[in-house]
Amino acid sequence: MNAVIELLQNHRSIRKFKPDPLTPQQTEAIVTSAQMASTSSNVQAYTIIAVTDPAKKAELARLAGGQAYVEQCGLFLVFCADQYRLKLATEHNGEAFHQNTESFIVATVDAALAAQNAAVAAESLGFGICYIGGIRNNPGEVSSLLGLPELVYPVFGLCVGVPDQEPGIRPRMPREAVLHPDAYSEEAVREGIRAYDEITYAYYKERTGGRTLTTWSRGIADKHKQPVRAHIRPFLEARGFRLN
Amino acid sequence: MNAVIELLQNHRSIRKFKPDPLTPQQTEAIVTSAQMASTSSNVQAYTIIAVTDPAKKAELARLAGGQAYVEQCGLFLVFCADQYRLKLATEHNGEAFHQNTESFIVATVDAALAAQNAAVAAESLGFGICYIGGIRNNPGEVSSLLGLPELVYPVFGLCVGVPDQEPGIRPRMPREAVLHPDAYSEEAVREGIRAYDEITYAYYKERTGGRTLTTWSRGIADKHKQPVRAHIRPFLEARGFRLN
């Protein structure tokens, strides 16, 4: 154990912020850290939109499904998978640009690796963070608001700001269900779900003073018993992505 | 600037390792850090296969395109996007499981966020790391070797081990081409490509004693002038993913 691992293992999402903005130096430290994350063959296939304009933050909070902390936080970063920059670079060299599901995965992963470095850097400076997948509720409107060109899509937002709450750490799935030595074990997964349901039942019960009596797997079932965000595939196609 | 940000900004991939294995405590610290990364609505839609079996590591090195460091490193982690665990949890509650492009993105991003925490934790312990996207060269064979069920795919591997080289830090794209205040700027991207081509030309020239005279955008063009890993979409479909 060291101070870095302690920081990583003490992460919890913050959903209430003081309005203090970040200094330019703090934003720079966070973004430079993001940029130093690994990237597939150095393609760096992501773009970060740093939203500080109050009107845009308010609109993004609404588009994300009414998440007030998007508006409240000092800095809202939108991490985008960006194949447009690669297309410009390819055409700059007189070649036709090709893309498919593989390049979509590369760009999405590149955005996520950079974002997690940003999150860790922000937390090391004492800020709280919260990922906002809710911007995929209305990806077309978000893209228009941020002026995103074709072949760029907003993967998620990241709230960064001074925490105005002190939530506890949420227990994760038992390690045995997530980490498999040398081969996948379905038995370990089934046992992990069972054990984690007990853990989460007790956690929700305690946290809500007995009002919420449910389990992790029940929540997963409720989420996946119907399609979620079925508009994503048509949205991506409309933005020029070819998922073949 | 603090010690965490310094660690993040000093990252470089390591491609030559001493054979020392990790202790169980070190692997545990790395994996527990990975598990504490943010996860979309707590779905935790990823699985880590920790490969230490020498024969499997040798086979993975071959399947990744002959990358010897996959075999040499002390620990090889394969990060998988895992919707199968979600399917088991959903069916355990008597519901039918739905998936689409959105849930594919969620699982891929969850795997990447966890992996980047693992990478940072490993580097904080003095290990070197290298992401291995090359396992997507032969994803079917990798899946068989690791016993992955349907709805699980290997996104990338992560070499972790004691560094046996001291490479320099690779310069990243100018910040202005990656970080946009409030809206995407195509002009900033075009200018960034131009500036980064100059930086990378000088970097490759210096690093190879004048033998390699090329630019970043030329490399991007060479990579994208034809489809890369066109087998990924059919592979995913064969493994049960529905990208609709």
Coordinates of C-alpha atoms in Angstrom, one line a residue:
Chain A
M1 CA 0.0 0.0 0.0
N2 CA 1.2 3.5 -0.8
A3 CA -0.4 7.0 -1.1
V4 CA -1.4 6.5 -4.7
I5 CA -3.1 3.2 -4.1
E6 CA -4.8 4.7 -1.1
L7 CA -6.1 7.5 -3.3
L8 CA -7.4 5.0 -5.9
Q9 CA -9.0 2.8 -3.3
N10 CA -10.8 5.7 -1.5
H11 CA -12.6 6.9 -4.6
R12 CA -16.3 7.7 -4.4
S13 CA -18.3 9.7 -6.8
I14 CA -19.3 13.2 -5.7
R15 CA -22.7 14.6 -6.6
K16 CA -22.8 17.9 -4.7
F17 CA -20.2 20.6 -5.3
K18 CA -19.2 24.0 -4.1
P19 CA -19.3 26.5 -7.0
D20 CA -15.5 27.3 -6.9
P21 CA -14.0 27.2 -10.3
L22 CA -10.6 25.6 -11.0
T23 CA -7.6 27.7 -11.7
P24 CA -6.1 27.4 -15.2
Q25 CA -3.1 25.7 -13.6
Q26 CA -5.3 23.0 -12.0
T27 CA -7.1 22.4 -15.3
E28 CA -3.8 22.2 -17.1
A29 CA -2.4 19.7 -14.6
I30 CA -5.5 17.5 -14.9
V31 CA -5.6 17.6 -18.7
T32 CA -1.8 17.1 -19.1
S33 CA -2.2 14.0 -16.9
A34 CA -5.1 12.8 -19.1
Q35 CA -2.9 13.2 -22.2
M36 CA -0.1 11.1 -20.7
A37 CA -2.4 8.0 -20.4
S38 CA -1.6 5.2 -22.8
T39 CA -3.1 5.4 -26.3
S40 CA -3.5 2.7 -28.9
S41 CA -0.5 3.1 -31.4
N42 CA -0.3 6.8 -30.3
V43 CA -3.5 7.6 -32.2
Q44 CA -4.8 9.8 -29.3
A45 CA -8.3 9.4 -30.7
Y46 CA -10.1 11.5 -28.2
T47 CA -11.0 15.2 -27.6
I48 CA -11.9 16.9 -24.3
I49 CA -14.4 19.8 -24.3
A50 CA -13.9 21.8 -21.1
V51 CA -17.2 23.4 -20.4
T52 CA -17.2 26.4 -18.0
D53 CA -19.8 28.6 -19.8
P54 CA -22.7 28.7 -17.3
A55 CA -25.4 28.5 -19.9
K56 CA -23.9 25.5 -21.6
K57 CA -23.4 23.8 -18.2
A58 CA -27.1 24.4 -17.4
E59 CA -28.1 23.0 -20.8
L60 CA -25.9 19.9 -20.4
A61 CA -27.3 19.3 -16.9
R62 CA -30.8 19.3 -18.5
L63 CA -29.7 17.1 -21.4
A64 CA -28.1 14.6 -19.0
G65 CA -31.5 14.0 -17.4
G66 CA -31.6 16.8 -14.9
Q67 CA -28.3 16.2 -13.0
A68 CA -27.8 19.5 -11.1
Y69 CA -24.2 18.7 -10.2
V70 CA -23.3 19.1 -13.9
E71 CA -24.2 22.7 -13.5
Q72 CA -22.8 23.1 -10.0
C73 CA -19.3 21.7 -10.4
G74 CA -16.4 24.0 -11.1
L75 CA -15.4 22.3 -14.4
F76 CA -17.3 19.9 -16.6
L77 CA -15.2 17.9 -19.0
V78 CA -16.8 16.1 -21.9
F79 CA -14.7 13.2 -23.2
C80 CA -15.3 12.5 -26.8
A81 CA -14.1 9.6 -29.0
D82 CA -12.6 11.5 -32.0
Q83 CA -11.9 9.9 -35.3
Y84 CA -12.3 13.2 -37.1
R85 CA -8.8 14.3 -36.2
L86 CA -7.5 11.0 -37.6
K87 CA -9.5 11.6 -40.8
L88 CA -8.0 15.0 -41.2
A89 CA -4.5 13.6 -40.6
T90 CA -5.1 10.8 -43.1
E91 CA -6.5 13.1 -45.8
H92 CA -3.7 15.6 -45.2
N93 CA -1.4 12.9 -46.5
G94 CA -3.6 12.2 -49.5
E95 CA -5.1 9.0 -48.4
A96 CA -8.8 7.9 -48.0
F97 CA -9.8 7.3 -44.3
H98 CA -11.1 3.9 -43.3
Q99 CA -13.0 3.2 -40.1
N100 CA -15.0 0.3 -38.6
T101 CA -16.0 -1.3 -35.3
E102 CA -12.3 -1.7 -34.4
S103 CA -11.5 2.0 -34.8
F104 CA -14.6 2.8 -32.8
I105 CA -13.4 0.6 -29.9
V106 CA -9.9 2.2 -30.1
A107 CA -11.4 5.8 -29.9
T108 CA -13.8 4.9 -27.1
V109 CA -11.0 3.2 -25.1
D110 CA -8.6 6.0 -25.7
A111 CA -11.2 8.5 -24.3
A112 CA -11.8 6.3 -21.2
L113 CA -8.1 5.9 -20.4
A114 CA -7.5 9.6 -20.6
A115 CA -10.5 10.3 -18.5
Q116 CA -9.5 8.0 -15.7
N117 CA -6.1 9.7 -15.5
A118 CA -8.0 13.1 -15.4
A119 CA -10.2 11.7 -12.6
V120 CA -7.2 10.5 -10.6
A121 CA -5.3 13.7 -11.1
A122 CA -8.3 15.7 -10.0
E123 CA -8.8 13.6 -6.8
S124 CA -5.1 14.0 -6.0
L125 CA -5.7 17.8 -6.0
G126 CA -8.5 17.3 -3.5
F127 CA -11.4 17.7 -6.0
G128 CA -14.3 15.3 -6.2
I129 CA -15.4 13.8 -9.5
C130 CA -18.4 12.1 -11.1
Y131 CA -18.7 10.5 -14.5
I132 CA -21.9 11.5 -16.4
G133 CA -23.0 8.8 -18.8
G134 CA -26.3 10.7 -18.9
I135 CA -25.0 12.8 -21.7
R136 CA -25.7 9.8 -23.9
N137 CA -29.4 10.4 -23.2
N138 CA -29.4 13.2 -25.8
P139 CA -26.2 12.7 -27.7
G140 CA -27.4 14.7 -30.8
E141 CA -28.2 17.8 -28.7
V142 CA -25.0 17.5 -26.8
S143 CA -23.0 17.3 -30.0
S144 CA -24.8 20.3 -31.5
L145 CA -24.2 22.3 -28.3
L146 CA -20.5 21.5 -28.3
G147 CA -20.1 21.9 -32.0
L148 CA -18.8 18.4 -32.5
P149 CA -18.1 17.5 -36.1
E150 CA -18.8 14.1 -37.8
L151 CA -16.9 11.1 -36.4
V152 CA -16.8 12.6 -32.9
Y153 CA -19.2 11.4 -30.2
P154 CA -19.5 12.4 -26.5
V155 CA -18.7 9.2 -24.5
F156 CA -19.3 10.7 -21.1
G157 CA -18.9 13.8 -19.0
L158 CA -16.7 14.3 -16.0
C159 CA -17.7 16.7 -13.2
V160 CA -14.7 18.1 -11.3
G161 CA -15.1 20.4 -8.3
V162 CA -14.8 21.1 -4.6
P163 CA -16.9 18.4 -2.8
D164 CA -19.8 19.6 -0.8
Q165 CA -20.7 16.2 0.6
E166 CA -18.9 13.3 2.2
P167 CA -20.4 10.0 0.9
G168 CA -19.1 6.6 1.9
I169 CA -17.3 4.2 -0.3
R170 CA -19.6 1.8 -2.2
P171 CA -18.7 -1.9 -1.8
R172 CA -17.6 -3.5 -5.1
M173 CA -18.2 -7.0 -6.3
P174 CA -16.2 -9.7 -4.5
R175 CA -12.8 -9.9 -6.2
E176 CA -13.2 -13.6 -7.0
A177 CA -16.1 -12.7 -9.4
V178 CA -14.0 -10.2 -11.3
L179 CA -10.5 -11.6 -11.2
H180 CA -10.0 -15.0 -12.7
P181 CA -6.7 -16.9 -12.6
D182 CA -5.8 -18.0 -16.1
A183 CA -9.4 -18.8 -17.3
Y184 CA -12.9 -17.5 -16.8
S185 CA -14.9 -19.3 -14.1
E186 CA -18.7 -19.2 -14.5
E187 CA -18.9 -20.8 -11.0
A188 CA -17.0 -18.0 -9.5
V189 CA -19.3 -15.5 -11.2
R190 CA -22.5 -17.1 -10.0
E191 CA -21.1 -17.4 -6.5
G192 CA -19.9 -13.7 -6.7
I193 CA -23.4 -12.5 -7.7
R194 CA -24.9 -14.4 -4.7
A195 CA -22.4 -13.0 -2.3
Y196 CA -22.6 -9.5 -3.7
D197 CA -26.4 -9.5 -3.5
E198 CA -26.1 -10.1 0.3
I199 CA -23.5 -7.3 0.6
T200 CA -25.6 -4.8 -1.4
Y201 CA -28.8 -5.8 0.4
A202 CA -27.2 -4.9 3.7
Y203 CA -25.6 -1.8 2.3
Y204 CA -28.8 -0.3 0.8
K205 CA -30.7 -1.2 3.9
E206 CA -28.3 0.5 6.2
R207 CA -27.8 3.5 4.0
T208 CA -31.5 4.2 3.6
G209 CA -32.5 3.4 7.2
G210 CA -34.3 0.3 6.0
R211 CA -36.4 1.9 3.2
T212 CA -34.6 0.3 0.3
L213 CA -34.6 -3.5 0.4
T214 CA -33.1 -4.7 -2.9
T215 CA -30.0 -6.4 -4.3
W216 CA -27.4 -5.7 -7.0
S217 CA -28.7 -8.3 -9.3
R218 CA -32.3 -7.1 -9.0
G219 CA -31.1 -3.6 -10.0
I220 CA -29.2 -5.1 -13.0
A221 CA -32.3 -7.0 -14.0
D222 CA -34.5 -3.9 -13.8
K223 CA -32.0 -2.0 -16.0
H224 CA -31.6 -4.7 -18.6
K225 CA -35.1 -6.1 -18.9
Q226 CA -35.6 -3.6 -21.7
P227 CA -33.3 -2.0 -24.2
V228 CA -31.4 1.1 -22.8
R229 CA -30.6 4.1 -25.0
A230 CA -31.6 2.3 -28.2
H231 CA -31.0 5.6 -30.0
I232 CA -27.2 5.3 -29.7
R233 CA -26.6 3.1 -32.8
P234 CA -28.7 5.4 -35.1
F235 CA -27.1 8.5 -33.6
L236 CA -23.6 7.1 -34.3
E237 CA -24.5 6.3 -37.9
A238 CA -25.9 9.8 -38.4
R239 CA -22.6 11.1 -37.2
G240 CA -20.7 9.2 -39.8
F241 CA -19.5 6.2 -37.7
R242 CA -19.6 2.9 -39.7
L243 CA -19.8 0.0 -37.2
N244 CA -19.1 -2.7 -39.7
Chain B
M1 CA 1.9 19.5 -9.1
N2 CA 2.0 16.6 -6.6
A3 CA 3.5 13.1 -6.5
V4 CA 0.4 11.5 -8.1
I5 CA 0.4 13.9 -11.0
E6 CA 4.1 13.5 -11.4
L7 CA 3.6 9.7 -11.6
L8 CA 0.8 10.1 -14.2
Q9 CA 2.8 12.6 -16.3
N10 CA 5.9 10.4 -16.3
H11 CA 4.2 7.4 -17.8
R12 CA 5.9 5.6 -20.7
S13 CA 5.1 2.1 -21.9
I14 CA 7.6 -0.6 -21.0
R15 CA 8.3 -3.4 -23.6
K16 CA 11.2 -5.2 -21.9
F17 CA 10.7 -6.8 -18.5
K18 CA 12.7 -8.8 -15.9
P19 CA 11.0 -12.2 -15.3
D20 CA 10.2 -11.5 -11.6
P21 CA 6.6 -12.4 -10.7
L22 CA 4.4 -10.2 -8.6
T23 CA 3.6 -11.2 -5.1
P24 CA -0.1 -12.1 -4.4
Q25 CA -0.3 -8.9 -2.3
Q26 CA 0.9 -6.7 -5.2
T27 CA -1.6 -8.3 -7.6
E28 CA -4.3 -7.8 -5.0
A29 CA -3.4 -4.1 -4.5
I30 CA -3.5 -3.6 -8.3
V31 CA -6.8 -5.4 -8.8
T32 CA -8.5 -3.8 -5.8
S33 CA -7.5 -0.4 -7.2
A34 CA -8.9 -1.4 -10.6
Q35 CA -12.2 -2.4 -8.9
M36 CA -12.5 1.0 -7.2
A37 CA -12.6 2.9 -10.6
S38 CA -15.9 4.5 -11.5
T39 CA -18.4 2.2 -13.2
S40 CA -21.6 3.1 -15.1
S41 CA -24.5 2.7 -12.7
N42 CA -22.4 0.2 -10.7
V43 CA -22.7 -2.4 -13.4
Q44 CA -19.0 -3.4 -13.2
A45 CA -19.3 -4.8 -16.6
Y46 CA -15.7 -6.1 -17.0
T47 CA -13.7 -9.2 -16.0
I48 CA -9.9 -9.5 -15.5
I49 CA -8.1 -12.7 -16.4
A50 CA -4.8 -12.8 -14.6
V51 CA -2.5 -14.9 -16.7
T52 CA 0.6 -16.3 -15.0
D53 CA 0.6 -19.8 -16.7
P54 CA 3.8 -19.7 -18.8
A55 CA 2.3 -21.7 -21.7
K56 CA -0.7 -19.5 -21.9
K57 CA 1.5 -16.3 -21.8
A58 CA 3.6 -17.7 -24.6
E59 CA 0.5 -18.5 -26.6
L60 CA -0.9 -15.0 -26.0
A61 CA 2.4 -13.4 -27.0
R62 CA 2.1 -15.3 -30.3
L63 CA -1.6 -14.4 -30.8
A64 CA -0.9 -10.7 -30.1
G65 CA 1.4 -10.7 -33.1
G66 CA 4.7 -11.9 -31.6
Q67 CA 5.0 -9.5 -28.7
A68 CA 7.7 -11.1 -26.5
Y69 CA 7.0 -8.9 -23.6
V70 CA 3.6 -10.5 -23.1
E71 CA 5.5 -13.7 -22.2
Q72 CA 8.3 -12.0 -20.3
C73 CA 6.3 -9.7 -17.9
G74 CA 5.6 -10.9 -14.4
L75 CA 1.8 -10.7 -14.8
F76 CA -0.4 -10.4 -17.9
L77 CA -3.9 -9.1 -17.2
V78 CA -6.5 -9.5 -19.9
F79 CA -9.3 -6.9 -19.5
C80 CA -12.6 -8.1 -20.9
A81 CA -15.9 -6.3 -21.4
D82 CA -18.3 -8.6 -19.7
Q83 CA -22.1 -8.6 -20.3
Y84 CA -22.4 -12.2 -19.5
R85 CA -22.3 -11.5 -15.7
L86 CA -25.1 -9.0 -16.3
K87 CA -27.1 -11.6 -18.2
L88 CA -26.7 -14.1 -15.4
A89 CA -27.8 -11.5 -12.9
T90 CA -30.8 -10.5 -15.0
E91 CA -31.9 -14.1 -15.6
H92 CA -31.4 -14.9 -11.9
N93 CA -34.2 -12.4 -11.3
G94 CA -36.5 -14.0 -13.9
E95 CA -36.1 -11.3 -16.6
A96 CA -34.9 -11.5 -20.2
F97 CA -31.6 -9.8 -20.9
H98 CA -31.4 -6.9 -23.4
Q99 CA -28.2 -5.5 -24.9
N100 CA -27.2 -3.2 -27.8
T101 CA -24.6 -0.7 -28.8
E102 CA -25.1 1.3 -25.7
S103 CA -24.4 -1.6 -23.3
F104 CA -21.4 -2.5 -25.5
I105 CA -20.0 1.0 -24.9
V106 CA -20.7 0.7 -21.2
A107 CA -18.9 -2.6 -20.9
T108 CA -15.9 -1.4 -23.0
V109 CA -15.6 1.9 -21.0
D110 CA -15.9 0.1 -17.7
A111 CA -13.1 -2.3 -18.7
A112 CA -10.9 0.7 -19.7
L113 CA -11.5 2.7 -16.5
A114 CA -10.6 -0.3 -14.4
A115 CA -7.5 -1.0 -16.4
Q116 CA -6.2 2.5 -16.2
N117 CA -6.5 2.4 -12.4
A118 CA -4.6 -0.9 -12.5
A119 CA -1.9 0.7 -14.7
V120 CA -1.5 3.6 -12.3
A121 CA -1.4 1.4 -9.2
A122 CA 1.2 -0.9 -10.9
E123 CA 3.4 2.1 -11.8
S124 CA 3.1 3.5 -8.2
L125 CA 4.6 0.2 -7.0
G126 CA 7.6 0.7 -9.4
F127 CA 6.4 -1.7 -12.1
G128 CA 6.2 -0.9 -15.8
I129 CA 3.2 -1.5 -17.9
C130 CA 2.2 -1.8 -21.5
Y131 CA -1.3 -2.1 -23.0
I132 CA -1.6 -4.8 -25.6
G133 CA -4.3 -4.1 -28.2
G134 CA -2.7 -6.8 -30.3
I135 CA -4.9 -9.5 -28.6
R136 CA -7.6 -8.2 -30.9
N137 CA -5.6 -9.6 -33.8
N138 CA -6.9 -13.0 -32.9
P139 CA -9.8 -12.4 -30.5
G140 CA -11.5 -15.8 -31.1
E141 CA -8.4 -17.8 -30.3
V142 CA -7.7 -15.6 -27.2
S143 CA -11.3 -16.1 -26.1
S144 CA -11.0 -19.9 -26.4
L145 CA -7.6 -19.9 -24.6
L146 CA -9.1 -18.0 -21.7
G147 CA -12.4 -19.9 -21.6
L148 CA -14.5 -16.7 -22.2
P149 CA -18.2 -17.3 -22.4
E150 CA -20.6 -15.6 -24.8
L151 CA -21.0 -11.8 -24.3
V152 CA -17.5 -11.4 -23.0
Y153 CA -14.7 -10.0 -25.3
P154 CA -11.0 -9.3 -24.6
V155 CA -10.6 -5.6 -25.0
F156 CA -6.8 -5.5 -24.4
G157 CA -4.1 -7.0 -22.3
L158 CA -1.9 -5.2 -19.8
C159 CA 1.7 -6.3 -19.2
V160 CA 2.8 -5.6 -15.6
G161 CA 6.4 -6.3 -14.5
V162 CA 9.8 -5.1 -13.4
P163 CA 11.1 -2.8 -16.2
D164 CA 14.3 -3.9 -17.9
Q165 CA 14.6 -0.7 -20.0
E166 CA 14.4 3.0 -19.5
P167 CA 12.7 4.6 -22.5
G168 CA 12.0 8.3 -22.8
I169 CA 8.6 9.9 -22.6
R170 CA 6.9 10.2 -25.9
P171 CA 5.6 13.8 -26.6
R172 CA 1.9 14.1 -26.9
M173 CA -0.3 16.2 -29.2
P174 CA -0.3 19.9 -28.3
R175 CA -2.9 20.5 -25.7
E176 CA -4.8 23.0 -27.9
A177 CA -5.6 20.3 -30.4
V178 CA -7.1 18.0 -27.7
L179 CA -8.6 20.4 -25.1
H180 CA -11.3 22.7 -26.5
P181 CA -12.9 25.4 -24.3
D182 CA -16.7 25.2 -24.6
A183 CA -16.8 24.0 -28.2
Y184 CA -14.9 22.0 -30.8
S185 CA -12.5 24.0 -32.9
E186 CA -11.5 22.4 -36.2
E187 CA -9.0 25.2 -36.7
A188 CA -7.2 24.2 -33.5
V189 CA -7.2 20.6 -34.6
R190 CA -5.7 21.4 -38.0
E191 CA -3.0 23.7 -36.4
G192 CA -2.3 21.0 -33.8
I193 CA -1.7 18.3 -36.4
R194 CA 0.7 20.7 -38.2
A195 CA 2.6 21.5 -35.0
Y196 CA 2.6 17.8 -33.8
D197 CA 4.0 16.7 -37.2
E198 CA 7.0 19.0 -36.6
I199 CA 7.4 17.7 -33.0
T200 CA 7.2 14.0 -34.0
Y201 CA 9.5 14.5 -37.1
A202 CA 12.2 15.8 -34.8
Y203 CA 11.4 13.2 -32.1
Y204 CA 11.7 10.2 -34.5
K205 CA 14.7 11.6 -36.2
E206 CA 16.6 12.1 -33.0
R207 CA 15.5 8.8 -31.5
T208 CA 16.6 6.8 -34.6
G209 CA 19.8 8.7 -35.3
G210 CA 18.3 10.1 -38.5
R211 CA 17.0 6.8 -39.9
T212 CA 13.3 7.4 -39.4
L213 CA 12.0 10.6 -41.1
T214 CA 8.3 10.7 -40.8
T215 CA 5.5 12.5 -39.0
W216 CA 2.6 11.6 -36.8
S217 CA 0.0 12.3 -39.5
R218 CA 1.8 10.2 -42.0
G219 CA 1.7 7.3 -39.6
I220 CA -2.0 7.8 -39.0
A221 CA -2.6 7.9 -42.8
D222 CA -0.6 4.6 -43.2
K223 CA -2.7 3.0 -40.5
H224 CA -6.1 4.2 -41.7
K225 CA -5.7 4.0 -45.5
Q226 CA -7.1 0.5 -45.3
P227 CA -9.5 -1.2 -42.8
V228 CA -7.8 -2.4 -39.6
R229 CA -9.0 -5.6 -37.9
A230 CA -12.1 -5.9 -40.0
H231 CA -12.8 -9.3 -38.3
I232 CA -13.8 -7.6 -35.0
R233 CA -17.5 -7.0 -35.9
P234 CA -18.1 -10.6 -37.1
F235 CA -16.2 -11.9 -34.1
L236 CA -18.4 -9.8 -31.7
E237 CA -21.5 -11.1 -33.4
A238 CA -20.3 -14.7 -33.2
R239 CA -19.9 -14.1 -29.4
G240 CA -23.4 -13.0 -29.0
F241 CA -23.0 -9.2 -29.0
R242 CA -25.9 -7.4 -30.8
L243 CA -24.6 -4.0 -32.0
N244 CA -28.0 -2.6 -32.9

